[in-house]
Coordinates of C-alpha atoms in Angstrom, one line a residue:
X1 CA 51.4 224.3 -63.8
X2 CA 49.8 222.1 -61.2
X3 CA 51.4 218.9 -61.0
X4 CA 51.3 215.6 -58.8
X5 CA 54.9 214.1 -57.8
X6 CA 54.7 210.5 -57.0
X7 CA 57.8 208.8 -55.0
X8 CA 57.7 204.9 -53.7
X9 CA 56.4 204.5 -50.1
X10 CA 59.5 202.8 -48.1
X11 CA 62.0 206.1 -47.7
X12 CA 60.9 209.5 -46.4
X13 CA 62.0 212.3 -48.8
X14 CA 64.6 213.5 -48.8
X15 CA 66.5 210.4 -46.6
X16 CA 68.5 210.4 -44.5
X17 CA 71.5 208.1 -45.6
X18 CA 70.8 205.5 -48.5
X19 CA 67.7 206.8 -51.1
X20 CA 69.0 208.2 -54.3
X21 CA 65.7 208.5 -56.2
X22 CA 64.4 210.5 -52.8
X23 CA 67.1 212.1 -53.0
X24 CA 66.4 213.0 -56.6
X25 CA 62.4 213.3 -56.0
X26 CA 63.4 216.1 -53.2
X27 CA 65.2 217.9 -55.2
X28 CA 63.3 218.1 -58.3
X29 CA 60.0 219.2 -56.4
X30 CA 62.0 221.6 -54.4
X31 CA 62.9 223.1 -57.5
X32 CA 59.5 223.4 -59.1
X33 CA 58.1 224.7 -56.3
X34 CA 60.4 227.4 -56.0
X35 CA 59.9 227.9 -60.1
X36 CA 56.2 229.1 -58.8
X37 CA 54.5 225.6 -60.0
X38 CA 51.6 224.0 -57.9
X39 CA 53.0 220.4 -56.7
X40 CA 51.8 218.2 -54.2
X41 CA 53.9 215.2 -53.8
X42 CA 52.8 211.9 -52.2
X43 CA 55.5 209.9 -50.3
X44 CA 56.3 208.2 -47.1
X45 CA 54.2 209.7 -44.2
X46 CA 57.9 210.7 -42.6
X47 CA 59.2 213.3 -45.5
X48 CA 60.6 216.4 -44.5
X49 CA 60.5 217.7 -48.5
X50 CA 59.3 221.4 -47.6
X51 CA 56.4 220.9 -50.5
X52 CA 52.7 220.6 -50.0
X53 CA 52.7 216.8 -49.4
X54 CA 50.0 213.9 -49.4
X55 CA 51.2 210.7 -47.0
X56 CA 50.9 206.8 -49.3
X57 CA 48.7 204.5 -46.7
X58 CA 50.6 201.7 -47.8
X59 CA 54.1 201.4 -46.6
X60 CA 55.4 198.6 -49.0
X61 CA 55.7 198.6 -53.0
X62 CA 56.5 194.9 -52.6
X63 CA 53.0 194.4 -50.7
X64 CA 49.8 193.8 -53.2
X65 CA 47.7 195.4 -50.4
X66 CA 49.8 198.7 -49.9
X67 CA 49.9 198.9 -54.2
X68 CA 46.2 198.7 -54.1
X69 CA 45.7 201.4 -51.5
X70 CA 48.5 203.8 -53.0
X71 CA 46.8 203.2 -56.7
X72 CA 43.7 204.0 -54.7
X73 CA 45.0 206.9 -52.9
X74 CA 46.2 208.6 -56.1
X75 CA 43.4 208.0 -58.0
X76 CA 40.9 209.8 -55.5
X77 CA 43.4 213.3 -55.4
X78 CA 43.4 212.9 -58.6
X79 CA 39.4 212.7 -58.9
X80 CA 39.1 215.5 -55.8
X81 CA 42.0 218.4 -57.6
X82 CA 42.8 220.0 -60.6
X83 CA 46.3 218.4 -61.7
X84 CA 47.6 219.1 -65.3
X85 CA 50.3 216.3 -65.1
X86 CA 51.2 213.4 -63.2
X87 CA 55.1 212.2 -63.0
X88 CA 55.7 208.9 -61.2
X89 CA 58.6 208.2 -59.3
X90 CA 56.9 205.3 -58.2
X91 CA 55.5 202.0 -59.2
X92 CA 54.0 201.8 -62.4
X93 CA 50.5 200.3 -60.8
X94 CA 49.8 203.3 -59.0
X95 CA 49.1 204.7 -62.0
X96 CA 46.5 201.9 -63.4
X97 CA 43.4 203.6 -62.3
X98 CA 44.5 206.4 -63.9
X99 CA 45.5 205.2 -67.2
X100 CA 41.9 205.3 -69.2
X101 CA 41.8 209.2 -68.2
X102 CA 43.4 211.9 -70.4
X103 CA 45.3 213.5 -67.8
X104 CA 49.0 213.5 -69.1
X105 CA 51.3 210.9 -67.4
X106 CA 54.9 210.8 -67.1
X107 CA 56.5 207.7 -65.6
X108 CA 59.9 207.9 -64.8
X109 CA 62.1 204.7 -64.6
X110 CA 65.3 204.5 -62.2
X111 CA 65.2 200.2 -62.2
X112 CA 64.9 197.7 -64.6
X113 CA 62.4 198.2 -67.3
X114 CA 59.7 195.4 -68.4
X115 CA 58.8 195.6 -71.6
X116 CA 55.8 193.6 -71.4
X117 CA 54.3 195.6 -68.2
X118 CA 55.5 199.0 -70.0
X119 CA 53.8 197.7 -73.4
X120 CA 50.5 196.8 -71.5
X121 CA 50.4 200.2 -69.6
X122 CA 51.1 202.2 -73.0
X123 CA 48.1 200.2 -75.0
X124 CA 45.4 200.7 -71.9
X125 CA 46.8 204.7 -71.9
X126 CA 45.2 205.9 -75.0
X127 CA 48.4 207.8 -75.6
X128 CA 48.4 209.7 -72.1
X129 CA 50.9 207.9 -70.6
X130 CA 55.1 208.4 -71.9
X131 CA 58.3 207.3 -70.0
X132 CA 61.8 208.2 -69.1
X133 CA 64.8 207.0 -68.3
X134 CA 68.0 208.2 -66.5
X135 CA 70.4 206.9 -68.8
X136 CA 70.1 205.5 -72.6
X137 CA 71.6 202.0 -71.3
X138 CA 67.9 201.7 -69.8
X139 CA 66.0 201.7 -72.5
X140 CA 67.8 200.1 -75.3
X141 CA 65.3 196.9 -75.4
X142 CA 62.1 198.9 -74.8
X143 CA 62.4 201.9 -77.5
X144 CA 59.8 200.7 -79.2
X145 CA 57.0 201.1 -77.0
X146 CA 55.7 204.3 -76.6
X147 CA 57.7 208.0 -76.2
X148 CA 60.8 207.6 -74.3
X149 CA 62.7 211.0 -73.0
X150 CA 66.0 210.5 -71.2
X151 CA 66.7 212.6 -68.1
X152 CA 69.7 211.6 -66.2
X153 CA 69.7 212.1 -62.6
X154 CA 70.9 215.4 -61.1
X155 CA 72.1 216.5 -57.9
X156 CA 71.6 220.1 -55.7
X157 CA 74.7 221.8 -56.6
X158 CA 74.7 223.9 -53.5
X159 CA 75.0 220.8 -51.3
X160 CA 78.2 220.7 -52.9
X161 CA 81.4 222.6 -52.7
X162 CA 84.2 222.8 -55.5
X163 CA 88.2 221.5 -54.2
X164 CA 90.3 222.1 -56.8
X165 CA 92.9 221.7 -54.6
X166 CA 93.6 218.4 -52.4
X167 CA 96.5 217.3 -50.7
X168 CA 98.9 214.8 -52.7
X169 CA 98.3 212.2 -50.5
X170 CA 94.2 212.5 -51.0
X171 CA 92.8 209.5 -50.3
X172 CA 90.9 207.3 -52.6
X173 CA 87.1 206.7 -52.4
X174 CA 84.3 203.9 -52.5
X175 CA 80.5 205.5 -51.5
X176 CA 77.4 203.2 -51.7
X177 CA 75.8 200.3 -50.6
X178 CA 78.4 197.9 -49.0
X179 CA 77.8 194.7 -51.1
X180 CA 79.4 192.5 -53.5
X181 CA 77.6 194.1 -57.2
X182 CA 79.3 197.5 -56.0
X183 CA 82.3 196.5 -55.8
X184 CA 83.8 197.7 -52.9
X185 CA 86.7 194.9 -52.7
X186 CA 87.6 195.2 -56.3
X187 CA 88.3 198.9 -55.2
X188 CA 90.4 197.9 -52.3
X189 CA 92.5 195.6 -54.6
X190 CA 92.8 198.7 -56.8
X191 CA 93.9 200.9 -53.8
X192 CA 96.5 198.5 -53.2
X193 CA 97.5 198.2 -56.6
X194 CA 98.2 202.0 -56.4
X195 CA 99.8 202.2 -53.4
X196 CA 96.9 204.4 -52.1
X197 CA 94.9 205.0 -49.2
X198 CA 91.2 203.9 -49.6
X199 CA 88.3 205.0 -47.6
X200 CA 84.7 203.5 -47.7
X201 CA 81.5 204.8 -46.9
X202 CA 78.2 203.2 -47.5
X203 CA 74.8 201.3 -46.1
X204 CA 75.5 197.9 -44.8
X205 CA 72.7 195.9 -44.4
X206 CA 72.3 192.8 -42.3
X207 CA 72.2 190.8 -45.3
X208 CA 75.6 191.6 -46.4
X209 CA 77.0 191.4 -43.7
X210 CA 78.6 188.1 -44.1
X211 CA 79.9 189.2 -47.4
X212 CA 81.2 192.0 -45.6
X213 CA 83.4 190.2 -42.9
X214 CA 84.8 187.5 -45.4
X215 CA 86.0 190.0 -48.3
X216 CA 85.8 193.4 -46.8
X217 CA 86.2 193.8 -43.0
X218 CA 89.6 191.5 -42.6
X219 CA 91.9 194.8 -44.3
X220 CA 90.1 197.1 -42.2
X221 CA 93.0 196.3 -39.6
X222 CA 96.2 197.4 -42.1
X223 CA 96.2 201.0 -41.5
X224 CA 95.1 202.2 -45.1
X225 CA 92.0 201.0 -45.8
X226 CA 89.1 202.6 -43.5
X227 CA 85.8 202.1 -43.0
X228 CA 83.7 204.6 -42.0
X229 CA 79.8 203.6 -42.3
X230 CA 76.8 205.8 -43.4
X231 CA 77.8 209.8 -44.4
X232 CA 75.1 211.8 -44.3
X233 CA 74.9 214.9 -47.1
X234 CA 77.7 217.5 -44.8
X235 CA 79.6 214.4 -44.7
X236 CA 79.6 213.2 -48.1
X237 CA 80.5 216.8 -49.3
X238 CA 83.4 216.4 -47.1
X239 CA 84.7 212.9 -47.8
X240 CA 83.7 213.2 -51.4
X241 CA 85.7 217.0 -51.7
X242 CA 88.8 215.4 -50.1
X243 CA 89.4 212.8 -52.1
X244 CA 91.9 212.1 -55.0
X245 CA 89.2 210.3 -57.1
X246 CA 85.7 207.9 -56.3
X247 CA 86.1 204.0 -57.7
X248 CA 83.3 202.5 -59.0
X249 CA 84.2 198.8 -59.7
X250 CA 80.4 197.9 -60.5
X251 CA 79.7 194.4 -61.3
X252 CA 75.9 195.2 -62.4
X253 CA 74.3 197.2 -65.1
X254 CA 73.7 200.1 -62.7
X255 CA 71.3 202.5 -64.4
X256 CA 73.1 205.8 -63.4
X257 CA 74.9 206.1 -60.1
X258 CA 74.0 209.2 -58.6
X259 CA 77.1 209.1 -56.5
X260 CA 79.6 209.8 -59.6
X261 CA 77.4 212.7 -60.2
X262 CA 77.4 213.9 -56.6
X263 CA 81.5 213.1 -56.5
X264 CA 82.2 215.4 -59.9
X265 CA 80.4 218.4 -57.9
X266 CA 83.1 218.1 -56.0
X267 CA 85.3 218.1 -58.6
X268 CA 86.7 214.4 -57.9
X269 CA 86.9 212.8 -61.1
X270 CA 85.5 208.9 -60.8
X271 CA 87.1 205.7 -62.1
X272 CA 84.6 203.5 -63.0
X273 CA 84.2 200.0 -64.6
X274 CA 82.8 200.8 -68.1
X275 CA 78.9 198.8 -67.3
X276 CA 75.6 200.2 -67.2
X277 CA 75.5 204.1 -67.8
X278 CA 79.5 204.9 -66.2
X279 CA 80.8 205.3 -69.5
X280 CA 77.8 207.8 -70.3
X281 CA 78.7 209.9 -67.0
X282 CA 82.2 209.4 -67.2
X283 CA 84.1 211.9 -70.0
X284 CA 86.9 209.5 -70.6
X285 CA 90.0 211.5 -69.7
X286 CA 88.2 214.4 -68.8
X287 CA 86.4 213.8 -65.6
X288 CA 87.6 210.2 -65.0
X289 CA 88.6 206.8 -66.7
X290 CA 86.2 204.2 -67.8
X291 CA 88.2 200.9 -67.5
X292 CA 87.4 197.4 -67.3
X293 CA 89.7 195.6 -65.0
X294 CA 90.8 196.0 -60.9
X295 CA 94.3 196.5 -63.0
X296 CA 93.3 199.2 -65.1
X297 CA 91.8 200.7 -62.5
X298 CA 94.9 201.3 -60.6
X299 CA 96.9 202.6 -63.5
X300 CA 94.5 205.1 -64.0
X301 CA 95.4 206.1 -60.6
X302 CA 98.6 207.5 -61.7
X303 CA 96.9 209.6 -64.2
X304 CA 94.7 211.9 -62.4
X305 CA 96.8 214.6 -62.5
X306 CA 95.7 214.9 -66.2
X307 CA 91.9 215.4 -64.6
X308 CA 91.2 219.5 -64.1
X309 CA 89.0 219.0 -61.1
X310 CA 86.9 222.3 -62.1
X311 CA 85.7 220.3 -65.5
X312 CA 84.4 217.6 -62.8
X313 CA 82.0 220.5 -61.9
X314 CA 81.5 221.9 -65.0
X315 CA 79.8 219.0 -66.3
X316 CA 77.7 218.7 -63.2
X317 CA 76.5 222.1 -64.1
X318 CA 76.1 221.7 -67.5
X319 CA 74.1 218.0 -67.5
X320 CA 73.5 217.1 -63.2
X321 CA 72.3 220.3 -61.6
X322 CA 69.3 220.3 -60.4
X323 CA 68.5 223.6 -62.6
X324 CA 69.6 221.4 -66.0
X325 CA 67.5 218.5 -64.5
X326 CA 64.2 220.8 -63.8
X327 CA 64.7 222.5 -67.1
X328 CA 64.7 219.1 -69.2
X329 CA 61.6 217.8 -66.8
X330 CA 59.5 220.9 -67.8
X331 CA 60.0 220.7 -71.3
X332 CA 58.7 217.3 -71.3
X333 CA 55.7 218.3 -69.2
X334 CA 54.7 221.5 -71.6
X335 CA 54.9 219.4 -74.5
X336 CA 52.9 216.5 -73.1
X337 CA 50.2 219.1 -71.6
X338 CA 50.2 220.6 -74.9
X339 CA 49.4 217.1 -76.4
X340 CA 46.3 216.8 -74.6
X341 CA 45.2 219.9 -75.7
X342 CA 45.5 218.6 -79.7
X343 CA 44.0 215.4 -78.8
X344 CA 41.3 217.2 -77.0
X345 CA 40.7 219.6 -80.0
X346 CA 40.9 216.7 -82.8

């Protein structure tokens, strides 16, 4: 199968630190290129993704001028190779050029959906074009428009090691961006509710960084909350292993979170505040809790030891390996390829 992975412009794939959908992108077309598919993948000039790779010209999604070049760029491999399917990581306007042709199209959603922009792309397609999601909490407003698949996000299971054993003074942990819609001090108030260490690692950016110093910085000084910056993967695997359980106080609709999937390879279950797609990664009092208050939180705290850390991992395996992702991604592909063959035929 000779297929054309698209992944937006600002973050080299895989990144470095912060970048879960390059993080995703790298190891989905890692995995189809080893499966013996043809792939090119067009990303940031910078990615290391060990893939036959096209460079975007334009280095901002944000930027009218960069879509227009991107869109451009696609649209003339496109025109110059053999593809059976394109799958989008990226914006939806690269794709515009391409959406008259009757080359299948796959575009994969990891934000906020617009129905309107989805709704025009899906009339101009013809039929070519269908869309999924990483979790079902997406896509409730948009399910009428078009073919929708779900696909959550997975993670390389390798990069991951199983602790089913940890010290019973683990410490709890917060991973991710460093800002106020993550939560990070609604987890410390839950570490100190439980009586519990609490280590956070995570992006801050200078915008934050007020934020930071007024509600997160001044308990950095009380012995038992620490703050340790950006982890790169070894590190994260490490942190992540070690730790009794990951909070995930969200105050947004997050799509998926990536980093309860990543934690639950480790075999650390994850606390979460039941919003966007937590309560569909989280296997209430199997891998974690689902809860709704900083309260709630803590209590459930006290009841990890109910939490076999090997059925963390299990259900990474089963739903958030990069094998169950890849498998799911190339159904959808054969069936859409096979598509365009009826159409072509009718």
């Amino acid at each position: 199968m000779r297929i054309a992975l698209t992944c937006d412009p600002e973050l080299p794939v895989p990144p470095q630190f912060y970048g879960g959908i390059e993080r995703v992108v790298d190891m989905l077309a890692r995995r189809l290129v080893a499966r013996g598919h043809d792939l090119t993948l067009f990303a940031h000039p910078s990615s290391q993704c060990a893939v036959p790779k096209r460079a975007w010209p334009g280095a901002s999604s944000l930027s009218r001028f960069d879509t227009v070049r991107n869109a451009g760029e696609l649209a003339r491999a496109i025109a110059g190779q053999r593809f059976d399917i394109i799958h989008s990581f990226s914006r939806l306007a690269y794709l515009a050029p391409l959406l008259p042709r009757a080359i299948p199209k796959l575009m994969t959603y990891q934000r906020e959906i617009s129905p309107r922009t989805t709704g025009l792309a899906q009339r101009l397609s013809r039929g070519t074009l269908q869309f999924s999601a990483i979790s079902e909490h997406m896509v409730r407003h948009v399910r009428h428009i078009g073919a929708w698949h779900i696909v959550p996000n997975g993670v390389p299971s390798e990069t991951y090691t199983l602790r089913e054993q940890i010290p019973v003074d683990a410490p709890l942990v917060f991973l991710g961006r460093v800002e106020e819609i993550k939560g990070p001090h609604l987890a410390i108030a839950a570490a100190r509710l439980a009586g519990r260490r609490l280590v956070i690692a995570g992006n801050l950016a200078a915008e934050h960084r007020a934020w930071f110093e007024a509600h997160v910085a001044l308990h950095l000084h009380d012995g038992d909350i620490d703050y340790v910056g950006p982890v790169d993967d070894r590190q994260k695997n490490q942190l992540l292993g070690g730790a009794a359980a990951l909070l995930m106080p969200i105050l947004w609709e997050e799509p998926f979170g990536i980093v309860m999937a990543e934690a639950m390879a480790c075999g650390t279950p994850v606390i979460g505040f039941g919003r966007g797609a937590v309560p569909e990664v989280v296997e209430h009092g199997r891998t974690g809790y689902v809860v709704d208050t900083v309260e709630e939180m803590a209590a459930a705290v006290a009841e990890l030891e109910r939490i076999e850390r090997a059925a963390c991992r299990q259900r990474v395996e089963t739903f958030y390996s990069e094998d169950a992702v890849t498998d799911r991604y190339l159904e959808i592909y054969e069936a859409m390829i096979a598509g365009r063959g009826s159409r072509a035929a009718a």
